[in-house]
Short mmCIF file of C-alpha atoms (C1' of nucleotides) in Angstrom, two decimals:
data_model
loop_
_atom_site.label_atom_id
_atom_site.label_comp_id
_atom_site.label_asym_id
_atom_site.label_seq_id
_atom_site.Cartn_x
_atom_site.Cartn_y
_atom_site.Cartn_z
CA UNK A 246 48.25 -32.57 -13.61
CA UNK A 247 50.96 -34.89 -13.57
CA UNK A 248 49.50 -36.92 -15.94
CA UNK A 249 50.30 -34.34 -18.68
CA UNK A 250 53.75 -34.16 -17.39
CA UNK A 251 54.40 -37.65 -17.19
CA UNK A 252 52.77 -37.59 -21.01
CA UNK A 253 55.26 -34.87 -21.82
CA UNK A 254 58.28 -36.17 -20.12
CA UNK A 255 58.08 -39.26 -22.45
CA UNK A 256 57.54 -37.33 -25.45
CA UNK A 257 60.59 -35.03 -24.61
CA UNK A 258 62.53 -38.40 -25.24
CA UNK A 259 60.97 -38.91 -28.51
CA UNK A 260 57.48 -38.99 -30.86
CA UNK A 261 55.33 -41.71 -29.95
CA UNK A 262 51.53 -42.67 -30.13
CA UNK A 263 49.05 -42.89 -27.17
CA UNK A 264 49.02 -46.16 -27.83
CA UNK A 265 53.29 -46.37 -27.39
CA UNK A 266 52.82 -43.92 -24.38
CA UNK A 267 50.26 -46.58 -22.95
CA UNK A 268 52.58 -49.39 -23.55
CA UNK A 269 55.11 -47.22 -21.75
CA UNK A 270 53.28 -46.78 -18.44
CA UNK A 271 52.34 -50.47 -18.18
CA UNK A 272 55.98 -51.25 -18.47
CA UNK A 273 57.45 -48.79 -16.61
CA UNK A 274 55.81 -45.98 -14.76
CA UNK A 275 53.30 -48.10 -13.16
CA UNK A 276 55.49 -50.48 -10.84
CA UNK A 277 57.49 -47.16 -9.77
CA UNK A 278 55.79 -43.73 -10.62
CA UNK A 279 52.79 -43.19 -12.13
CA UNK A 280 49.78 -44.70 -13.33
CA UNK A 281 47.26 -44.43 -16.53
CA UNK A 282 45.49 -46.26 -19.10
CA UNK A 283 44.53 -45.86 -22.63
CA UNK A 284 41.09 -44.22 -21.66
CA UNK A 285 42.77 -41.55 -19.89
CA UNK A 286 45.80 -40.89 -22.32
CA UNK A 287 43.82 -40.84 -25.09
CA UNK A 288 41.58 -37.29 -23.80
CA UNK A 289 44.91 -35.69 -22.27
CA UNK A 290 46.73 -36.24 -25.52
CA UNK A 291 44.19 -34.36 -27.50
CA UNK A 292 43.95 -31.71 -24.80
CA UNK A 293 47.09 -31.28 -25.08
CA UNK A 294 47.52 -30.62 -28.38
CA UNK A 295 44.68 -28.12 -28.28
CA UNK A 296 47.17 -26.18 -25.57
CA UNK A 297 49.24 -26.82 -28.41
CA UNK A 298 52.43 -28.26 -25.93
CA UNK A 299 52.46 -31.33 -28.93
CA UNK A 300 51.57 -31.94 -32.25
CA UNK A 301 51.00 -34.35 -34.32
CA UNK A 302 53.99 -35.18 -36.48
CA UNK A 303 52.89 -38.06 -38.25
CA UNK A 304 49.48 -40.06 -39.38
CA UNK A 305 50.01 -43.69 -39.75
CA UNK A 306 48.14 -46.56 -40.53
CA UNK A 307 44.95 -47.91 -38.41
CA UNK A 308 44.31 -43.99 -37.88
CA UNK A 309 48.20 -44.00 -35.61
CA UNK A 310 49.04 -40.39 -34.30
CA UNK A 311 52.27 -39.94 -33.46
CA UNK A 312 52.90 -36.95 -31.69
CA UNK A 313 56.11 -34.78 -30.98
CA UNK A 314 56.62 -32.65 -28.22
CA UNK A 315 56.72 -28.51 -29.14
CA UNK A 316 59.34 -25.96 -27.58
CA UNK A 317 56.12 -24.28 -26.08
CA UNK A 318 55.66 -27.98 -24.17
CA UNK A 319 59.13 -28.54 -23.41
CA UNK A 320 58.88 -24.88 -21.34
CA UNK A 321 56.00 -26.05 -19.54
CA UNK A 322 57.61 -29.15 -18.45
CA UNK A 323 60.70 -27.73 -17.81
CA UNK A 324 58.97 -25.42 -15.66
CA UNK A 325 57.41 -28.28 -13.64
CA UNK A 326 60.22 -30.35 -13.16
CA UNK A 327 62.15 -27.27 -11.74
CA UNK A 328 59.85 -26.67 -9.50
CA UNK A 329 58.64 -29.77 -6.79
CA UNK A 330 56.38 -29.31 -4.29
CA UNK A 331 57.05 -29.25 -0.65
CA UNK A 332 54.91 -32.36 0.05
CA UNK A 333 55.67 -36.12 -0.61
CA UNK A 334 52.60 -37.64 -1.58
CA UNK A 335 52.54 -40.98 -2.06
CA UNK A 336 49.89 -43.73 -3.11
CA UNK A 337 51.06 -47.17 -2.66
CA UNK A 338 48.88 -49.95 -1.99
CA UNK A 339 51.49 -52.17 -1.16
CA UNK A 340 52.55 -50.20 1.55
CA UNK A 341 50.16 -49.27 2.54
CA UNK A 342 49.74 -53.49 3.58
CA UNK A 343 52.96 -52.79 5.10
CA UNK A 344 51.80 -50.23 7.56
CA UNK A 345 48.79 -52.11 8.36
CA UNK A 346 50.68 -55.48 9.09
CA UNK A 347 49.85 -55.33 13.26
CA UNK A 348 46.35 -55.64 12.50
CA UNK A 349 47.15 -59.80 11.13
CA UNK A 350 48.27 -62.17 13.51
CA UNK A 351 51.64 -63.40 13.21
CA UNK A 352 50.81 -66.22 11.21
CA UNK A 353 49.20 -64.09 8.70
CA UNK A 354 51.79 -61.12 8.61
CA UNK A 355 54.64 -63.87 7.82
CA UNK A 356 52.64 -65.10 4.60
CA UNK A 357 51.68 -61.67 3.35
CA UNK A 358 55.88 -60.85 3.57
CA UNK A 359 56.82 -63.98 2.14
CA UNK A 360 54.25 -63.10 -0.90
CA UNK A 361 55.97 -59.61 -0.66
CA UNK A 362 59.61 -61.23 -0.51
CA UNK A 363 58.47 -63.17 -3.67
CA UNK A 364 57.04 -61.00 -6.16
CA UNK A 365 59.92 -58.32 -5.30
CA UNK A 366 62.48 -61.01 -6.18
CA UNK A 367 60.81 -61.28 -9.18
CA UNK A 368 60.98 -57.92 -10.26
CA UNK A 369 64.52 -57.05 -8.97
CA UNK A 370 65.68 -59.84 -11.52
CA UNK A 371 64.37 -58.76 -14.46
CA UNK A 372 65.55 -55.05 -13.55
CA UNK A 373 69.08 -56.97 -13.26
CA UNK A 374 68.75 -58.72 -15.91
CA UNK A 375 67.67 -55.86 -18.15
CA UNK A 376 70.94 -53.69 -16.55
CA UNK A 377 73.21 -56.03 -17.83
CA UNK A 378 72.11 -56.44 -20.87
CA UNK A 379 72.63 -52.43 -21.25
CA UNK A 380 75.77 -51.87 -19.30
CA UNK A 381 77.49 -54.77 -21.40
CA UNK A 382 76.52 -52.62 -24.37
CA UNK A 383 77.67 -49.44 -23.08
CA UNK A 384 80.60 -47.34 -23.82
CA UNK A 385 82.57 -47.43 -20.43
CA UNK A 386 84.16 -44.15 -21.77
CA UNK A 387 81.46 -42.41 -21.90
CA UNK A 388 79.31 -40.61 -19.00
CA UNK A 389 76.39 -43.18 -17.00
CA UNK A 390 72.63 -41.48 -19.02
CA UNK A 391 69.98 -40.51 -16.55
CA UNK A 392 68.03 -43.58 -17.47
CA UNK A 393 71.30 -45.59 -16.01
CA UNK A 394 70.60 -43.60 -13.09
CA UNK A 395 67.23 -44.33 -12.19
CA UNK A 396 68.08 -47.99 -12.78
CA UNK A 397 70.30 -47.78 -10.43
CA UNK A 398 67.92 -46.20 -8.12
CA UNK A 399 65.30 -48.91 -9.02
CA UNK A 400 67.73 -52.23 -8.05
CA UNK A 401 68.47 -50.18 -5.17
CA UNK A 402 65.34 -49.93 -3.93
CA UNK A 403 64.39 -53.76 -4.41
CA UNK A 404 67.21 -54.62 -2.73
CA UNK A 405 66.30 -52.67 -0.11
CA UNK A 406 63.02 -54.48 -0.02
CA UNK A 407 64.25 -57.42 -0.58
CA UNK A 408 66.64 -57.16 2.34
CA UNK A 409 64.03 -55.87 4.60
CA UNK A 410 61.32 -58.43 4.47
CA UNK A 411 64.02 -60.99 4.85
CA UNK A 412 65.08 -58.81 8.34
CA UNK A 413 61.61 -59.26 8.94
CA UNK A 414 60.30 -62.15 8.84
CA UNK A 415 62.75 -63.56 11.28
CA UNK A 416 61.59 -61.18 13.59
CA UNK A 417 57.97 -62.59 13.28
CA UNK A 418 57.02 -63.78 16.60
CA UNK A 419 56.33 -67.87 15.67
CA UNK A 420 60.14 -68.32 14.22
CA UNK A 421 59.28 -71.36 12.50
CA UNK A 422 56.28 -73.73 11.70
CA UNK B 30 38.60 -48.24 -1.80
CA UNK B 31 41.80 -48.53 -0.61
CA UNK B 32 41.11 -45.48 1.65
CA UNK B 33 38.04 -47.36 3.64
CA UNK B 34 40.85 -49.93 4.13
CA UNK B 35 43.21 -47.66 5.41
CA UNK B 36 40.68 -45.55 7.61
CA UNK B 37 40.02 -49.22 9.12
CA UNK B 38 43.29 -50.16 9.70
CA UNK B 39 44.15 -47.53 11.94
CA UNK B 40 40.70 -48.06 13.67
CA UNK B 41 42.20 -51.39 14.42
CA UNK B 42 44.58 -50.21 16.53
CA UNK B 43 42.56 -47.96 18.81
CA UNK B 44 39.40 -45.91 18.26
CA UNK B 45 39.71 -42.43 16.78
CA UNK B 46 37.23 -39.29 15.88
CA UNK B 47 37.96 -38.00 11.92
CA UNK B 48 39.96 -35.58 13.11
CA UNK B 49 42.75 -38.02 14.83
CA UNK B 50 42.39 -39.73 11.74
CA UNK B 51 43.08 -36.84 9.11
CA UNK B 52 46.55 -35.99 11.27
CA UNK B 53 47.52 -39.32 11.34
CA UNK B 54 47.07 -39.47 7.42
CA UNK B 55 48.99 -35.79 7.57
CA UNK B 56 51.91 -37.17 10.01
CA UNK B 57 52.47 -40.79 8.46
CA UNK B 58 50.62 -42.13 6.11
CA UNK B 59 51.07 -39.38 3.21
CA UNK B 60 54.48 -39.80 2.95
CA UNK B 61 55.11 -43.54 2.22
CA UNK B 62 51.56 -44.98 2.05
CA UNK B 63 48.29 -43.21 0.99
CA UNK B 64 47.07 -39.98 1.59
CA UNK B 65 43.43 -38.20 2.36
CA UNK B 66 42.30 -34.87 3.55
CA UNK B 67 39.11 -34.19 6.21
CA UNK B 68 37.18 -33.35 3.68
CA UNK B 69 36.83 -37.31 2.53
CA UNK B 70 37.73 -38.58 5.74
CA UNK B 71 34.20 -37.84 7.28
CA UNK B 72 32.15 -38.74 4.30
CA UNK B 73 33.63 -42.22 4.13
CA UNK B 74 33.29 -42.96 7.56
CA UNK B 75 29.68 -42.46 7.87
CA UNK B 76 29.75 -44.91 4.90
CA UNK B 77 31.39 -47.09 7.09
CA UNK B 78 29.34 -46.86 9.45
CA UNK B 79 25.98 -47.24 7.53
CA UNK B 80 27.76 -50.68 6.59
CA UNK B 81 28.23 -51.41 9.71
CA UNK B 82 32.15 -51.91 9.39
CA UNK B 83 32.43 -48.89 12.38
CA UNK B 84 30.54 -47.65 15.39
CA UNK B 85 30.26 -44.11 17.36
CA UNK B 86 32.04 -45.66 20.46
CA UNK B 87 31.98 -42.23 21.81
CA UNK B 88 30.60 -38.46 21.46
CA UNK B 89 32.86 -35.98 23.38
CA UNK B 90 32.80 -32.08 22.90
CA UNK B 91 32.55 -30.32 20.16
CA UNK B 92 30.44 -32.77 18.01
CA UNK B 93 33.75 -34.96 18.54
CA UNK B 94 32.69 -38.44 17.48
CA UNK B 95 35.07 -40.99 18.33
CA UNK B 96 34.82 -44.42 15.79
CA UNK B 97 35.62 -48.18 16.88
CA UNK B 98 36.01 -51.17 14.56
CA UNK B 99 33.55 -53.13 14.62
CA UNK B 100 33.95 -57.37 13.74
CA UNK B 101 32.43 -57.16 10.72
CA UNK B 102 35.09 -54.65 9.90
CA UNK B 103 37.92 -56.94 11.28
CA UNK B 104 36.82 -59.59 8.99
CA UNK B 105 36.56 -56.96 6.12
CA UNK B 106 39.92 -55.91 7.14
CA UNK B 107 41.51 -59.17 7.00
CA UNK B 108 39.60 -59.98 3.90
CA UNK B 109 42.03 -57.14 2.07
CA UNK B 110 44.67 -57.93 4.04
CA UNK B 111 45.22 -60.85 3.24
CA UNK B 112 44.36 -60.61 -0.66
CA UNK B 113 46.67 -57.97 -2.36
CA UNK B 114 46.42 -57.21 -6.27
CA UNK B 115 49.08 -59.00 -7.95
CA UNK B 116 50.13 -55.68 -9.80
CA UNK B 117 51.85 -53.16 -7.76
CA UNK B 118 50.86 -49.49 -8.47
CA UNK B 119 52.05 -46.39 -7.38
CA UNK B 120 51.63 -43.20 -7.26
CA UNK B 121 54.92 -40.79 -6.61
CA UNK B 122 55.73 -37.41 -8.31
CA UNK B 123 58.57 -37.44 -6.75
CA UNK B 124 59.81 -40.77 -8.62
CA UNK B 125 58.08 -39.59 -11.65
CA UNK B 126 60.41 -36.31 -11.46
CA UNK B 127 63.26 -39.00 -11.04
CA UNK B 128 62.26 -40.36 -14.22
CA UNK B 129 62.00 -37.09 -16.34
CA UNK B 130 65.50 -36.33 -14.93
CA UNK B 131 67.04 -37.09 -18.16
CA UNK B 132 65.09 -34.20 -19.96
CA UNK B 133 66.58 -31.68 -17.84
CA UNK B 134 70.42 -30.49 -18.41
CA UNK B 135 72.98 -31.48 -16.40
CA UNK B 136 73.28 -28.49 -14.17
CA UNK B 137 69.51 -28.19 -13.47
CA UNK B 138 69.55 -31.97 -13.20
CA UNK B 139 72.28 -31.84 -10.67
CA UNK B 140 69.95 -28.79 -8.76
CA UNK B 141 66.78 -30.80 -8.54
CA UNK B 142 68.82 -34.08 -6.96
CA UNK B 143 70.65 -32.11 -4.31
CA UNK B 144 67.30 -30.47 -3.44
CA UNK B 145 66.06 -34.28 -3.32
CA UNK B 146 68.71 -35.41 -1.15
CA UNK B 147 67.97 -32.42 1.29
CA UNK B 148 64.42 -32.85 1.97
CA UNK B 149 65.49 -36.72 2.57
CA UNK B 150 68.22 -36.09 4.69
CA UNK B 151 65.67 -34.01 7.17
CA UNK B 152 63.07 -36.61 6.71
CA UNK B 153 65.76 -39.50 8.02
CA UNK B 154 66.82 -37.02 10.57
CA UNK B 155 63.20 -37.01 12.27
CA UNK B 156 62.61 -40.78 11.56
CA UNK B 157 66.13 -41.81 13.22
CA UNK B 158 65.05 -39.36 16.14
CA UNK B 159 61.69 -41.24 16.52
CA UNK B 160 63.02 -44.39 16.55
CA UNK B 161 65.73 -43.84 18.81
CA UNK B 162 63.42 -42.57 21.71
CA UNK B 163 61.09 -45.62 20.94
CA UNK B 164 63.86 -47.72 20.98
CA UNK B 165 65.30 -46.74 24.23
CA UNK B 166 61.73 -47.02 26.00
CA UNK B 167 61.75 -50.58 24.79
CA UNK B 168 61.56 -53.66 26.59
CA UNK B 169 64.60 -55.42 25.09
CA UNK B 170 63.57 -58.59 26.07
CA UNK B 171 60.26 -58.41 24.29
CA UNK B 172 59.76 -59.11 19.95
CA UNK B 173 59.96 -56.09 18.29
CA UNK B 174 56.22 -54.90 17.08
CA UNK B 175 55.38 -54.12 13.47
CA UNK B 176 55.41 -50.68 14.02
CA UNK B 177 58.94 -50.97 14.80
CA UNK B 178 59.50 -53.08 11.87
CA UNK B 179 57.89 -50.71 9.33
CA UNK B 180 59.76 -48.07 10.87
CA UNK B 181 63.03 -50.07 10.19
CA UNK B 182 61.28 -49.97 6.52
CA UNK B 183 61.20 -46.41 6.79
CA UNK B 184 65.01 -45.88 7.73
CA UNK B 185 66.10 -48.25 5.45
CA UNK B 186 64.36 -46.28 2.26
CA UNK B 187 65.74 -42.95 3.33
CA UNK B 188 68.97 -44.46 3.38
CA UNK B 189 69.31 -45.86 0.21
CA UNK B 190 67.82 -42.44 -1.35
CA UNK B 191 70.21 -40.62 0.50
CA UNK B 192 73.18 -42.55 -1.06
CA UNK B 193 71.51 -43.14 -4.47
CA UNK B 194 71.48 -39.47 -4.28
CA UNK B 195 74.70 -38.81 -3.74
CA UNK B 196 75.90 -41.38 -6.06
CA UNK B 197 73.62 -39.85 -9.12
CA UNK B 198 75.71 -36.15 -8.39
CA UNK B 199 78.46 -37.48 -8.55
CA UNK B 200 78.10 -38.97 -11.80
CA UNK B 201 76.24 -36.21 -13.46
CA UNK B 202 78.39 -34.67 -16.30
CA UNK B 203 80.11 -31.32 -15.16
CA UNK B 204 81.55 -32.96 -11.95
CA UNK B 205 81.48 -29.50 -10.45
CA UNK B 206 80.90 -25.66 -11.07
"C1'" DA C 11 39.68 -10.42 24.05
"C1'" DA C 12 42.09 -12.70 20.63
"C1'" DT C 13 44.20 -16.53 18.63
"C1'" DA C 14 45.12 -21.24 17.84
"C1'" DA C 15 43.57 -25.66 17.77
"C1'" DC C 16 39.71 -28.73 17.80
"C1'" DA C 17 35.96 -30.56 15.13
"C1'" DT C 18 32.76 -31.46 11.37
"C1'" DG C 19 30.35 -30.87 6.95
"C1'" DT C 20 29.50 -30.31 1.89
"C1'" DA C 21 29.40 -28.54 -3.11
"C1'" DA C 22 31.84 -28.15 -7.36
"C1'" DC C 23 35.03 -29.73 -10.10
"C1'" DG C 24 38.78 -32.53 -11.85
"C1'" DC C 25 41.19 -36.98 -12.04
"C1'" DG C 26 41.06 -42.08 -12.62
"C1'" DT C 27 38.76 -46.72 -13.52
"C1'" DT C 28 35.69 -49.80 -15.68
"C1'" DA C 29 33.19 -51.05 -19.36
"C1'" DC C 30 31.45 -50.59 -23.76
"C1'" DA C 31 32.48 -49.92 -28.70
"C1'" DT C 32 34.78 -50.23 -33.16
"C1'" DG C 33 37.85 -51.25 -36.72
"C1'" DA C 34 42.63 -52.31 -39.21
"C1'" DT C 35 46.72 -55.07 -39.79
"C1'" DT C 36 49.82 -58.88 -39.00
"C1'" DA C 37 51.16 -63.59 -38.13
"C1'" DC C 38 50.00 -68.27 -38.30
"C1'" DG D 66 40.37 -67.63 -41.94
"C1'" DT D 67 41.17 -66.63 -37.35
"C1'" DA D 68 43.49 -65.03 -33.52
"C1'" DA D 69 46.56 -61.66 -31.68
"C1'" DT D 70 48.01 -57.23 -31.70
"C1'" DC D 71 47.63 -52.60 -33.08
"C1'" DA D 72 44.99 -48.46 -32.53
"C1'" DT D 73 41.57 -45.16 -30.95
"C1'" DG D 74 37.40 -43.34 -28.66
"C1'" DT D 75 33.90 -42.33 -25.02
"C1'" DA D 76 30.17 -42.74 -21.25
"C1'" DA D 77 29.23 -43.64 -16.52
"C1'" DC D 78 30.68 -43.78 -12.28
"C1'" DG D 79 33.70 -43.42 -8.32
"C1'" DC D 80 37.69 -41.28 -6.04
"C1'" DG D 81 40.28 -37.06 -4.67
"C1'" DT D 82 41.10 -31.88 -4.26
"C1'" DT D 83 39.86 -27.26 -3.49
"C1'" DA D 84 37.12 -24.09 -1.52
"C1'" DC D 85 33.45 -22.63 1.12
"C1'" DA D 86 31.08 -22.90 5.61
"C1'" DT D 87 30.33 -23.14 10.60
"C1'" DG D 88 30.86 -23.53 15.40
"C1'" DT D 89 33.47 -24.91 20.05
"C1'" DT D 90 37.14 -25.10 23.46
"C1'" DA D 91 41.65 -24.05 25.30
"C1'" DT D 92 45.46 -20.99 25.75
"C1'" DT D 93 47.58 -16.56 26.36
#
DNA sequence: AATAACATGTAACGCGTTACATGATTAC
DNA sequence: GTAATCATGTAACGCGTTACATGTTATT
């Protein structure tokens, strides 16, 4: 079910397509949350609508729907943000690698953090980058938006990352080649 | 197929029946890595098995069967290992409720992070614990294993929730009640 | 004797991925 | 005119969850 909510949580921000919401994941949700192509959003958006949490506000052209969220779908996903579940449940591949690293020899463990170290730094600069760009257009007066927030959260996190596989590879057992 | 991966990585490290496997995925895995319950647990490892990438090493009581790796499933191992996707995807409702924070008000906003920060807090708690008593039973002269430096992994997140946390209350609009 | 923990299995259903399929509009 | 992008749809298959189902061994 969190599909729908992730669906709905994006449309509570404002009307978009499936095709916009689609964009949205790949850009977005994917690298930190939540995962889901077109073939998926497409069904869920129309099932959706039959539960009648959005509607279609506008037909464009090449057959675009652009759907808006309704009060009755901003209850329901009120509702679910309200209440979490006990659990974390997490799917991560990339940790996943991380947990499994003492099954590689040393050798092997050093490359896969370097790649790790790499693709990370990668990411943490265009989440910089991107920052910038919005805090030099902000109004200092005013209060930091959520999406500030998880921004925050997000260069945190790399950083975190980052600093860690750094930590770790000089802990690798051959300290140099 | 990331599970098979998984369910062969911690084969790696010593043998184990389906039902060491399943707590293990309950205890550690779920929350940072992947996550799988008995019920597809015992399927896939007779599928490993019937490839050949496991053997019964053991049968104790109770129909316990206890699974080694075999090398066919080293090499398979290594083979992932050693070849990660180039996108990272993940899988968190609790990062996707992060993301939807925006749509909530301030106050229930400010509610669902200080629940957040609670549930971390007693997370860190029992990581710090573990790690201490592993720590102290350590032969300091001796590397550190990569248990010990996913586990640094593990602190290290926890932390920087824990004060991204606190940070985000702070600077969520009506500073108190 | 009862309860908790150990131990495995599977069927039904829902979620997610891959691949196939089609067509319109825009930019060069 | 042709390539890229916009835009949607669906079928087949594989992965994941929930629920049902059963029996053993250890602890109190």
């Amino acid at each position: 079910m969190s599909l729908r909510y992730a669906l709905l949580g994006l449309l509570a921000e404002e009307p978009a397509s499936g095709y916009d919401l689609t964009k949205k994941f790949e850009r977005v949700l994917q690298r930190y949350a939540w995962h889901a192509q077109h073939s998926q959003i497409y069904p869920e958006l129309s099932r959706m609508a039959a539960d009648g949490l959005i509607t279609v506000a506008e037909e464009g052209a090449r057959g675009r729907r652009t759907y808006a969220i309704t009060d009755a779908g901003r209850d329901d996903l009120r509702r679910w943000m309200v209440n979490p579940p006990d659990a974390i449940v997490v799917r991560n591949e990339f940790v996943l690698r991380l947990f499994l690293l003492a099954t590689l020899d040393p050798a092997e463990a050093r490359r896969l953090l370097e790649w790790t170290a790499d693709i990370n730094a990668k990411q943490l600069e265009e989440l910089r980058a991107s920052v910038a760009a919005f805090d030099a257009a902000a109004d200092p007066a005013a209060g930091l938006p959520m999406q500030r927030l998880v921004a925050e959260f997000g260069l945190r996190s790399f950083q975190v990352l980052s600093e860690w596989t750094e930590w770790a590879i000089e802990r690798i057992d051959p300290p140099q080649e």
